[in-house]
Coordinates of N, CA, C and O in Angstrom, one line a residue:
X1 N -19.2 19.5 17.4 CA -19.7 19.1 18.5 C -19.5 17.7 18.8 O -19.3 16.8 17.8
X2 N -19.0 17.3 20.0 CA -18.5 16.0 20.2 C -19.6 15.2 21.4 O -20.0 16.0 22.3
X3 N -19.8 14.1 21.1 CA -20.9 13.2 21.8 C -20.1 11.9 22.2 O -19.9 11.1 21.5
X4 N -20.2 11.6 23.6 CA -19.7 10.5 24.0 C -21.1 9.5 24.1 O -22.0 9.9 24.8
X5 N -20.7 8.2 23.7 CA -21.8 7.4 23.8 C -21.2 6.2 24.4 O -20.4 5.5 24.2
X6 N -22.1 5.7 25.4 CA -22.0 4.6 26.3 C -22.8 3.6 26.1 O -24.2 3.6 25.7
X7 N -22.6 2.4 25.6 CA -23.4 1.1 25.2 C -22.9 -0.2 25.6 O -21.7 -0.4 25.4
X8 N -23.7 -1.0 26.2 CA -23.1 -2.6 26.5 C -22.7 -3.2 24.9 O -23.4 -2.9 23.9
X9 N -21.8 -4.1 24.9 CA -21.5 -4.9 23.8 C -20.2 -4.5 23.6 O -19.3 -3.8 24.0
X10 N -19.8 -5.0 22.5 CA -18.5 -4.8 22.0 C -18.3 -3.6 21.1 O -19.0 -2.8 21.0
X11 N -17.1 -3.4 20.5 CA -16.7 -2.3 19.9 C -17.6 -1.9 18.8 O -18.0 -0.6 18.7
X12 N -18.0 -2.7 18.0 CA -18.6 -2.6 16.7 C -20.0 -2.3 17.2 O -20.5 -1.2 16.6
X13 N -20.6 -2.8 18.3 CA -22.0 -2.2 18.7 C -21.9 -0.8 19.2 O -22.7 -0.2 18.9
X14 N -21.0 -0.6 19.8 CA -20.7 0.8 20.2 C -20.6 1.8 19.0 O -21.3 2.8 19.1
X15 N -19.8 1.4 18.1 CA -19.6 2.3 17.0 C -20.9 2.5 16.2 O -21.3 3.5 15.9
X16 N -21.6 1.4 16.2 CA -23.0 1.4 15.3 C -24.0 2.3 16.0 O -24.5 3.2 15.4
X17 N -24.0 2.0 17.3 CA -25.0 3.1 18.2 C -24.6 4.6 17.8 O -25.3 5.3 17.9
X18 N -23.3 4.7 17.9 CA -22.9 6.1 17.6 C -23.1 6.5 16.2 O -23.5 7.9 16.0
X19 N -23.0 5.6 15.3 CA -23.3 5.9 13.9 C -24.8 6.5 13.6 O -25.2 7.5 13.0
X20 N -25.7 5.8 14.5 CA -27.0 6.1 14.2 C -27.4 7.4 15.2 O -28.4 8.1 14.6
X21 N -26.6 7.9 15.9 CA -26.8 9.2 16.3 C -26.1 10.3 15.6 O -26.2 11.5 15.9
X22 N -25.2 10.1 14.6 CA -24.4 11.1 13.8 C -25.4 12.0 13.4 O -26.3 11.6 12.6
X23 N -24.8 13.5 13.4 CA -25.7 14.4 12.7 C -24.7 15.3 11.9 O -25.2 16.0 11.3
X24 N -23.3 15.1 11.9 CA -22.2 15.9 11.3 C -22.1 15.2 10.0 O -22.5 14.3 9.5
X25 N -21.2 16.0 9.2 CA -20.6 15.3 7.9 C -19.3 14.7 8.0 O -18.9 14.1 6.9
X26 N -18.7 14.6 9.2 CA -17.6 13.8 9.5 C -17.4 13.0 10.6 O -18.0 13.2 11.5
X27 N -17.1 11.7 10.4 CA -17.0 10.7 11.3 C -15.5 10.5 11.9 O -14.5 10.6 11.0
X28 N -15.4 10.5 13.0 CA -14.1 10.5 13.9 C -14.4 9.3 14.7 O -14.9 9.3 15.4
X29 N -13.6 8.1 14.4 CA -13.3 7.1 15.5 C -12.1 7.2 16.0 O -11.1 7.4 15.7
X30 N -12.2 7.4 17.5 CA -10.9 7.4 18.3 C -11.3 6.7 19.8 O -12.4 7.0 20.4
X31 N -10.5 5.6 19.8 CA -10.6 4.7 20.9 C -10.6 5.5 22.3 O -9.8 6.4 22.5
X32 N -11.2 5.0 23.2 CA -11.1 5.6 24.6 C -9.9 5.6 25.2 O -9.5 6.3 26.3
X33 N -9.0 4.6 24.9 CA -7.7 4.4 25.3 C -6.6 5.0 24.4 O -5.5 4.6 24.5
X34 N -7.1 5.8 23.5 CA -5.9 6.5 22.5 C -5.9 7.9 22.8 O -7.1 8.8 23.0
X35 N -4.9 8.7 23.2 CA -4.7 10.0 23.4 C -4.2 10.8 22.3 O -3.0 10.6 21.8
X36 N -4.9 11.7 21.9 CA -4.5 12.8 20.8 C -3.2 13.2 21.2 O -2.9 13.7 22.2
X37 N -2.3 13.5 20.0 CA -1.0 14.2 20.6 C -1.3 15.6 20.0 O -2.2 15.9 19.2
X38 N -0.8 16.7 20.8 CA -0.8 17.9 20.3 C -0.9 18.0 18.9 O -0.1 17.8 18.0
X39 N -1.8 19.0 18.6 CA -2.2 19.4 17.1 C -3.2 18.6 16.4 O -3.7 18.7 15.3
X40 N -3.6 17.5 17.1 CA -4.6 16.6 16.5 C -5.9 17.4 15.8 O -6.2 17.4 15.1
X41 N -6.5 17.9 17.0 CA -7.6 18.8 16.6 C -7.6 19.8 15.2 O -8.3 19.7 14.6
X42 N -6.4 20.4 15.4 CA -6.2 21.6 14.2 C -6.0 20.7 12.8 O -6.4 21.1 11.7
X43 N -5.2 19.5 13.0 CA -5.1 18.7 11.7 C -6.4 18.2 11.1 O -6.6 18.1 10.0
X44 N -7.2 17.7 12.2 CA -8.6 17.3 11.8 C -9.4 18.3 11.2 O -10.1 18.1 10.0
X45 N -9.2 19.3 11.6 CA -10.3 20.6 11.2 C -9.6 21.0 9.8 O -10.4 21.0 8.7
X46 N -8.4 21.0 9.5 CA -7.8 21.3 8.2 C -7.9 20.2 7.2 O -8.4 20.4 6.1
X47 N -8.1 19.1 7.5 CA -8.2 17.9 6.8 C -9.5 17.9 6.3 O -9.8 17.6 5.0
X48 N -10.6 18.3 7.2 CA -11.9 18.4 6.7 C -12.5 19.6 6.4 O -13.6 19.8 6.2
X49 N -11.7 20.7 6.1 CA -12.1 22.1 6.0 C -12.9 22.3 4.7 O -13.9 22.9 4.7
X50 N -12.7 21.5 3.5 CA -13.5 21.4 2.3 C -14.6 20.6 2.6 O -14.5 19.5 3.2
X51 N -15.6 21.1 2.3 CA -16.9 20.4 2.4 C -16.7 18.9 1.9 O -16.1 18.7 0.9
X52 N -16.9 17.8 2.5 CA -16.9 16.5 2.2 C -17.4 16.1 0.9 O -16.9 15.5 -0.1
X53 N -18.5 17.1 0.5 CA -19.3 16.7 -0.9 C -18.3 17.2 -2.0 O -18.6 16.9 -3.1
X54 N -17.4 18.2 -1.8 CA -16.7 18.9 -2.7 C -15.4 18.1 -3.1 O -14.8 18.3 -4.2
X55 N -14.9 17.3 -2.2 CA -13.9 16.4 -2.4 C -14.3 14.9 -2.4 O -15.3 14.6 -2.1
X56 N -13.4 14.2 -3.2 CA -13.5 12.8 -3.2 C -13.3 12.1 -1.7 O -12.2 12.4 -1.1
X57 N -14.4 11.7 -1.4 CA -14.2 11.1 0.0 C -13.2 10.0 0.1 O -13.3 9.1 -0.6
X58 N -12.8 9.9 1.3 CA -11.5 9.1 1.5 C -11.6 8.8 3.0 O -11.9 9.5 3.8
X59 N -11.0 7.8 3.5 CA -11.0 7.2 4.7 C -9.4 7.8 5.2 O -8.6 7.4 4.4
X60 N -9.4 8.5 6.3 CA -8.1 8.9 6.8 C -7.6 8.2 7.9 O -8.4 8.1 9.0
X61 N -6.5 7.4 7.8 CA -5.8 6.6 8.9 C -4.8 7.6 9.5 O -4.1 8.1 8.6
X62 N -4.9 7.9 10.8 CA -3.8 8.6 11.5 C -2.7 7.9 12.1 O -3.0 6.4 12.0
X63 N -1.7 8.4 12.5 CA -0.5 7.7 12.9 C -1.1 7.2 14.4 O -1.6 7.9 15.2
X64 N -0.9 6.2 14.8 CA -0.9 5.5 16.0 C 0.3 4.9 16.8 O 0.9 4.0 16.1
X65 N 0.7 5.7 17.6 CA 2.0 5.5 18.2 C 1.6 4.5 19.6 O 0.5 4.7 20.1
X66 N 2.3 3.4 20.1 CA 2.1 2.9 20.9 C 2.5 3.4 22.4 O 3.4 3.8 22.5
X67 N 1.6 3.2 23.3 CA 1.5 3.6 24.7 C 2.0 2.3 25.6 O 0.6 1.7 25.9
X68 N 3.0 1.5 25.4 CA 3.1 0.2 26.2 C 2.7 0.3 27.6 O 3.6 1.2 28.3
X69 N 2.0 -0.5 28.0 CA 1.9 -0.7 29.7 C 3.3 -1.1 30.2 O 3.6 -0.6 31.5
X70 N 4.0 -2.0 29.6 CA 5.1 -2.5 30.1 C 6.1 -2.4 28.8 O 5.7 -2.5 27.5
X71 N 7.5 -2.7 29.1 CA 8.4 -2.6 28.0 C 8.2 -4.0 27.0 O 8.3 -5.0 27.9
X72 N 8.0 -3.9 25.8 CA 8.0 -5.1 25.2 C 9.2 -6.2 25.3 O 10.4 -5.6 25.2
X73 N 8.9 -7.5 25.5 CA 10.2 -8.4 25.5 C 10.9 -8.4 24.3 O 10.3 -8.4 23.1
X74 N 12.3 -8.5 24.4 CA 12.8 -8.7 23.1 C 12.7 -9.8 22.2 O 12.7 -9.6 21.1
X75 N 12.2 -10.9 22.7 CA 11.7 -12.1 22.0 C 10.7 -11.8 21.0 O 10.7 -12.3 20.0
X76 N 9.9 -10.7 21.4 CA 8.9 -10.7 20.3 C 9.2 -9.3 19.4 O 8.1 -8.8 18.6
X77 N 10.3 -8.6 19.5 CA 10.5 -7.3 18.8 C 10.5 -7.4 17.4 O 9.9 -6.7 16.8
X78 N 11.1 -8.6 16.9 CA 11.0 -8.8 15.5 C 9.6 -8.8 14.8 O 9.2 -8.5 13.6
X79 N 8.5 -9.2 15.6 CA 7.2 -9.2 15.0 C 6.1 -8.3 16.1 O 4.9 -8.6 16.0
X80 N 6.5 -7.4 16.6 CA 6.0 -6.6 17.5 C 4.7 -6.1 17.0 O 3.8 -5.9 17.6
X81 N 4.8 -5.5 15.6 CA 3.6 -4.9 15.0 C 2.5 -6.0 15.1 O 1.1 -5.5 15.0
X82 N 2.7 -7.2 15.2 CA 1.7 -8.2 15.2 C 0.6 -8.3 16.5 O -0.2 -8.8 16.4
X83 N 1.2 -7.4 17.7 CA 0.2 -7.5 18.5 C -1.0 -6.5 18.5 O -1.7 -6.4 19.0
X84 N -0.9 -5.6 17.2 CA -2.0 -4.8 16.9 C -2.1 -3.6 17.8 O -1.5 -3.5 18.8
X85 N -3.0 -2.7 17.0 CA -3.3 -1.4 18.0 C -2.4 -0.4 17.7 O -2.6 0.7 18.2
X86 N -1.3 -0.6 16.7 CA -0.5 0.7 16.5 C 0.0 0.5 15.1 O 0.2 -0.7 14.6
X87 N 0.3 1.6 14.5 CA 1.0 1.6 13.2 C 2.3 2.4 13.0 O 3.0 2.4 11.7
X88 N 2.6 2.8 14.0 CA 4.0 3.7 14.1 C 4.9 3.2 15.3 O 4.4 2.8 16.2
X89 N 6.1 2.9 15.0 CA 7.1 2.4 16.0 C 8.6 2.8 15.6 O 9.0 2.3 14.6
X90 N 8.9 3.8 16.2 CA 10.5 4.5 15.9 C 10.3 5.0 14.5 O 9.3 5.8 14.3
X91 N 11.2 4.6 13.6 CA 11.0 5.2 12.2 C 10.1 4.1 11.6 O 10.0 4.4 10.3
X92 N 9.7 3.1 11.9 CA 8.9 2.1 11.1 C 7.4 2.6 11.1 O 6.8 3.0 12.1
X93 N 6.8 2.4 9.9 CA 5.4 2.7 9.7 C 4.8 1.4 9.0 O 5.2 1.0 8.2
X94 N 3.7 1.1 9.4 CA 2.8 -0.2 9.0 C 1.6 0.4 8.1 O 0.8 1.0 9.0
X95 N 1.5 0.6 7.0 CA 0.3 1.0 6.2 C -0.5 0.0 5.9 O -1.8 0.4 5.2
X96 N -0.3 -1.4 6.0 CA -0.9 -2.4 5.2 C -2.1 -2.8 6.3 O -2.8 -3.9 5.9
X97 N -2.4 -1.8 7.5 CA -3.5 -2.4 8.4 C -4.3 -1.3 8.5 O -3.9 -0.4 8.5
X98 N -5.6 -1.8 8.9 CA -6.6 -0.4 9.0 C -6.7 -0.6 10.6 O -7.1 -1.5 11.1
X99 N -6.5 0.6 11.2 CA -6.9 0.7 12.7 C -7.8 1.7 13.0 O -7.3 2.7 12.9
X100 N -8.9 1.2 13.3 CA -9.9 2.1 13.7 C -10.0 2.9 15.2 O -10.8 3.8 15.4
X101 N -9.0 2.5 15.8 CA -8.5 3.4 17.1 C -8.5 5.0 16.6 O -8.5 5.8 17.8
X102 N -8.1 5.2 15.5 CA -7.8 6.5 14.9 C -8.0 6.7 13.7 O -7.1 6.4 12.8
X103 N -9.1 7.1 13.3 CA -9.5 7.2 11.8 C -10.7 8.4 11.7 O -11.3 8.6 12.6
X104 N -10.6 8.8 10.4 CA -11.9 9.8 10.1 C -12.3 9.7 8.5 O -11.4 9.2 7.8
X105 N -13.5 9.9 8.4 CA -14.0 9.8 7.1 C -15.2 10.7 7.0 O -15.9 11.0 7.8
X106 N -15.7 11.0 5.8 CA -16.8 11.9 5.5 C -18.0 11.0 5.9 O -17.9 9.7 5.3
X107 N -19.0 11.6 6.1 CA -20.5 10.6 6.4 C -20.7 9.8 5.0 O -21.3 8.9 5.3
X108 N -20.4 10.2 3.9 CA -20.6 9.6 2.6 C -20.0 8.2 2.8 O -20.8 7.3 2.0
X109 N -18.9 8.2 3.3 CA -18.4 6.8 3.2 C -19.3 5.8 4.2 O -19.5 4.7 3.8
X110 N -19.8 6.4 5.2 CA -20.5 5.5 6.1 C -21.8 5.4 5.5 O -22.4 4.0 5.7
X111 N -22.3 6.2 4.6 CA -23.6 6.1 4.4 C -23.7 5.0 3.2 O -24.6 4.2 2.9
X112 N -22.8 4.9 2.4 CA -22.5 4.0 1.3 C -22.1 2.5 1.9 O -22.4 1.5 1.4
X113 N -21.2 2.6 2.8 CA -20.6 1.1 3.4 C -21.4 0.4 4.3 O -21.6 -0.6 4.3
X114 N -22.1 1.3 5.2 CA -23.1 0.8 6.1 C -22.3 0.5 7.5 O -21.2 0.8 7.5
X115 N -22.9 0.1 8.5 CA -22.4 -0.1 9.8 C -21.5 -1.2 9.9 O -21.2 -2.1 8.9
X116 N -20.7 -1.5 11.0 CA -19.8 -2.6 11.2 C -20.4 -3.7 11.8 O -21.6 -3.8 12.3
X117 N -20.0 -5.0 11.4 CA -20.5 -6.1 11.6 C -20.4 -6.5 13.3 O -19.2 -6.5 13.5
X118 N -21.2 -6.6 13.8 CA -21.3 -6.8 15.3 C -20.9 -8.4 15.5 O -20.9 -8.5 16.7
X119 N -21.0 -9.2 14.8 CA -21.0 -10.5 15.1 C -19.4 -11.2 14.9 O -18.8 -12.1 15.1
X120 N -18.4 -10.1 14.6 CA -17.3 -10.4 14.5 C -16.3 -10.0 15.9 O -15.3 -10.6 16.0
X121 N -16.5 -9.0 16.5 CA -15.7 -8.6 17.3 C -16.1 -9.2 18.7 O -16.9 -10.4 18.7
X122 N -15.3 -9.1 20.1 CA -15.6 -9.5 21.0 C -17.3 -9.8 21.5 O -18.1 -8.8 21.2
X123 N -17.6 -10.9 21.9 CA -19.1 -11.0 22.2 C -19.9 -11.8 21.1 O -20.8 -12.2 21.0
X124 N -19.0 -11.7 19.8 CA -19.8 -12.1 18.6 C -19.4 -13.7 18.3 O -18.9 -14.2 19.1
X125 N -19.9 -14.3 17.3 CA -19.6 -15.6 16.9 C -18.1 -15.9 16.4 O -17.7 -16.8 16.0
X126 N -17.5 -14.7 15.9 CA -16.4 -14.7 15.1 C -15.1 -14.5 16.1 O -15.0 -14.8 17.4
X127 N -14.2 -14.2 15.4 CA -12.7 -13.9 16.3 C -13.1 -12.6 17.2 O -13.9 -11.9 17.2
X128 N -11.8 -12.3 18.0 CA -12.2 -11.2 19.0 C -11.9 -10.0 18.4 O -11.8 -8.8 19.2
X129 N -11.3 -9.8 17.2 CA -11.4 -8.8 16.5 C -11.8 -8.8 15.1 O -12.1 -9.8 14.6
X130 N -11.9 -7.9 14.3 CA -12.0 -8.0 12.8 C -13.1 -7.2 12.3 O -13.3 -7.1 11.2
X131 N -13.8 -6.7 13.2 CA -15.3 -5.7 12.7 C -14.6 -4.7 11.8 O -15.3 -4.3 10.9
X132 N -13.9 -3.9 12.4 CA -13.3 -2.9 11.6 C -12.3 -3.1 10.3 O -12.5 -2.5 9.4
X133 N -11.7 -4.4 10.4 CA -11.1 -4.6 9.3 C -11.9 -5.1 8.0 O -11.9 -4.7 6.9
X134 N -12.9 -5.9 8.7 CA -14.2 -6.2 7.5 C -14.8 -4.9 6.9 O -15.2 -5.0 5.7
X135 N -15.2 -3.9 7.9 CA -15.8 -2.9 7.3 C -14.9 -2.0 6.4 O -15.3 -1.3 5.2
X136 N -13.6 -1.7 6.7 CA -12.6 -1.1 5.8 C -12.7 -1.9 4.4 O -12.5 -1.2 3.6
X137 N -12.5 -3.3 4.4 CA -12.6 -3.9 3.3 C -14.0 -3.7 2.4 O -13.7 -3.5 1.0
X138 N -15.0 -3.7 3.0 CA -16.2 -3.1 2.3 C -16.1 -1.6 1.8 O -16.5 -1.4 0.5
X139 N -15.5 -0.8 2.4 CA -15.4 0.5 2.0 C -14.4 0.7 0.8 O -14.6 1.6 -0.1
X140 N -13.4 -0.1 1.0 CA -12.3 0.0 -0.1 C -12.8 -0.6 -1.3 O -12.7 -0.2 -2.6
X141 N -13.6 -1.7 -1.4 CA -14.6 -2.6 -2.5 C -15.3 -1.6 -2.9 O -15.6 -1.5 -4.5
X142 N -15.8 -0.5 -2.1 CA -16.8 0.4 -2.7 C -16.2 1.5 -3.4 O -17.0 2.5 -4.0
X143 N -14.9 1.6 -3.5 CA -14.2 2.7 -4.0 C -13.6 3.7 -3.3 O -12.9 4.6 -3.9
X144 N -13.5 3.6 -2.0 CA -13.2 4.6 -1.1 C -11.6 4.4 -0.8 O -11.3 3.5 -0.3
X145 N -10.7 5.3 -1.2 CA -9.4 5.2 -0.9 C -9.2 5.4 0.5 O -9.9 6.0 1.4
X146 N -8.1 4.9 1.1 CA -7.6 5.0 2.5 C -6.0 6.0 2.3 O -5.2 5.7 1.3
X147 N -6.2 7.1 2.9 CA -4.9 7.9 3.0 C -4.4 8.1 4.4 O -5.3 7.9 5.4
X148 N -3.3 8.1 4.4 CA -2.4 8.3 5.6 C -2.2 9.6 6.0 O -1.5 10.5 5.2
X149 N -2.4 10.2 7.2 CA -2.2 11.6 7.6 C -1.4 11.6 8.9 O -2.0 11.2 9.9
X150 N -0.1 11.7 8.8 CA 0.8 11.6 10.0 C 0.5 12.7 11.0 O 0.7 12.3 12.1
X151 N -0.1 13.7 10.7 CA -0.4 14.8 11.7 C -1.6 14.5 12.6 O -1.9 15.0 13.7
X152 N -2.4 13.7 12.2 CA -3.6 12.8 13.0 C -3.0 11.8 13.9 O -3.0 10.7 13.5
X153 N -2.0 12.2 15.0 CA -1.5 11.3 15.7 C -2.0 11.1 17.1 O -2.3 12.0 17.9
X154 N -1.9 9.9 17.6 CA -2.6 9.4 19.1 C -1.3 8.4 19.5 O -0.8 8.0 18.8
X155 N -1.5 8.3 20.8 CA -1.0 7.6 21.6 C -2.0 6.5 22.0 O -2.9 6.7 22.6
X156 N -1.6 5.2 21.4 CA -2.8 4.2 21.9 C -2.2 3.2 22.9 O -1.1 2.6 22.6
X157 N -3.0 2.9 24.1 CA -2.5 1.9 25.2 C -2.5 0.5 24.5 O -3.5 0.1 23.7
X158 N -1.4 -0.2 24.9 CA -1.2 -1.5 24.5 C -1.1 -2.2 25.8 O 0.1 -1.9 26.4
X159 N -1.9 -3.1 26.0 CA -1.8 -3.6 27.2 C -0.7 -4.6 27.6 O -0.5 -5.3 26.5
X160 N -0.4 -4.8 28.9 CA 0.8 -5.8 29.0 C 0.5 -7.2 28.6 O 1.3 -7.8 28.2
X161 N -0.9 -7.8 28.7 CA -1.2 -9.1 28.2 C -1.1 -9.4 26.8 O -0.8 -10.4 26.2
X162 N -0.9 -8.1 26.2 CA -0.7 -8.3 24.6 C 0.8 -8.3 24.3 O 1.1 -8.7 23.1
X163 N 1.5 -8.2 25.2 CA 2.8 -8.0 25.1 C 3.8 -9.4 25.4 O 4.9 -9.3 26.1
X164 N 3.1 -10.6 25.3 CA 3.5 -11.8 25.6 C 3.9 -12.6 24.4 O 3.3 -12.3 23.4
X165 N 4.7 -13.8 24.5 CA 5.0 -14.8 23.5 C 3.7 -15.5 23.0 O 3.4 -15.8 21.9
X166 N 3.0 -15.8 24.1 CA 1.6 -16.6 24.0 C 0.7 -15.9 23.3 O 0.0 -16.3 22.3
X167 N 0.6 -14.4 23.6 CA -0.5 -13.6 22.6 C 0.1 -13.5 21.3 O -1.1 -13.9 20.4
X168 N 1.2 -13.4 21.0 CA 1.8 -13.2 19.6 C 1.3 -14.6 18.8 O 0.9 -14.6 17.7
X169 N 1.7 -15.5 19.4 CA 1.7 -16.9 18.8 C 0.0 -17.2 18.7 O -0.2 -17.8 17.6
X170 N -0.9 -17.0 19.4 CA -2.2 -17.0 19.2 C -2.7 -16.1 18.1 O -3.6 -16.6 17.5
X171 N -2.0 -15.1 17.8 CA -2.5 -14.1 16.9 C -1.9 -14.8 15.6 O -2.8 -14.6 14.5

C-alpha cells in the first residue's frame, strides 16, 4: 500500500506527517524528484521479505544516480559530489553520506529513533538541509547499521542552480 502525503513545510515536516500515518512494517523514503530504476520494487520486496522483527533492523541506503538538469561544468568536477543529492557517479560510489531521497528501514528504526527535526531544514532556524543527516546520526547512535543496496537504484534530479561554482563554495 502506497499513500502520497501532501503538507506545507519543509521535507522533515512532510516526512514526519507521513510517519504519523504509517501503518506498515517498512518505511521507504523516496523523493518526489527521484525516479526508481527498473527492478526497484522487486528489490525492495526481496530486501524486506523477511519480517523486520525476525532480522536485525538496519537502514538501507539505495544507489542514487544523478539526473542533472544541465551538464556539470568542468570546474566543479573534482568536487561534484559536494552538490549533494546523489551517491553514485560513473564508477564512483560515495558511502559516507546519508541520502534520504532513497532509503528504507523497518518501522522499528523509526519507533526507536523518533521523527526528524523540523527546525534544521528549509523554513527552520538551521541550515537549508541536515534534518535527514541528524536523524541518521541518531539512528546510528541507537545501534542501527546502515547497509548499501545497489539494487535499490533511483535517478535523482539535480537542479541547474546546484551545478555552479557559487553553490559549491557556499556548501
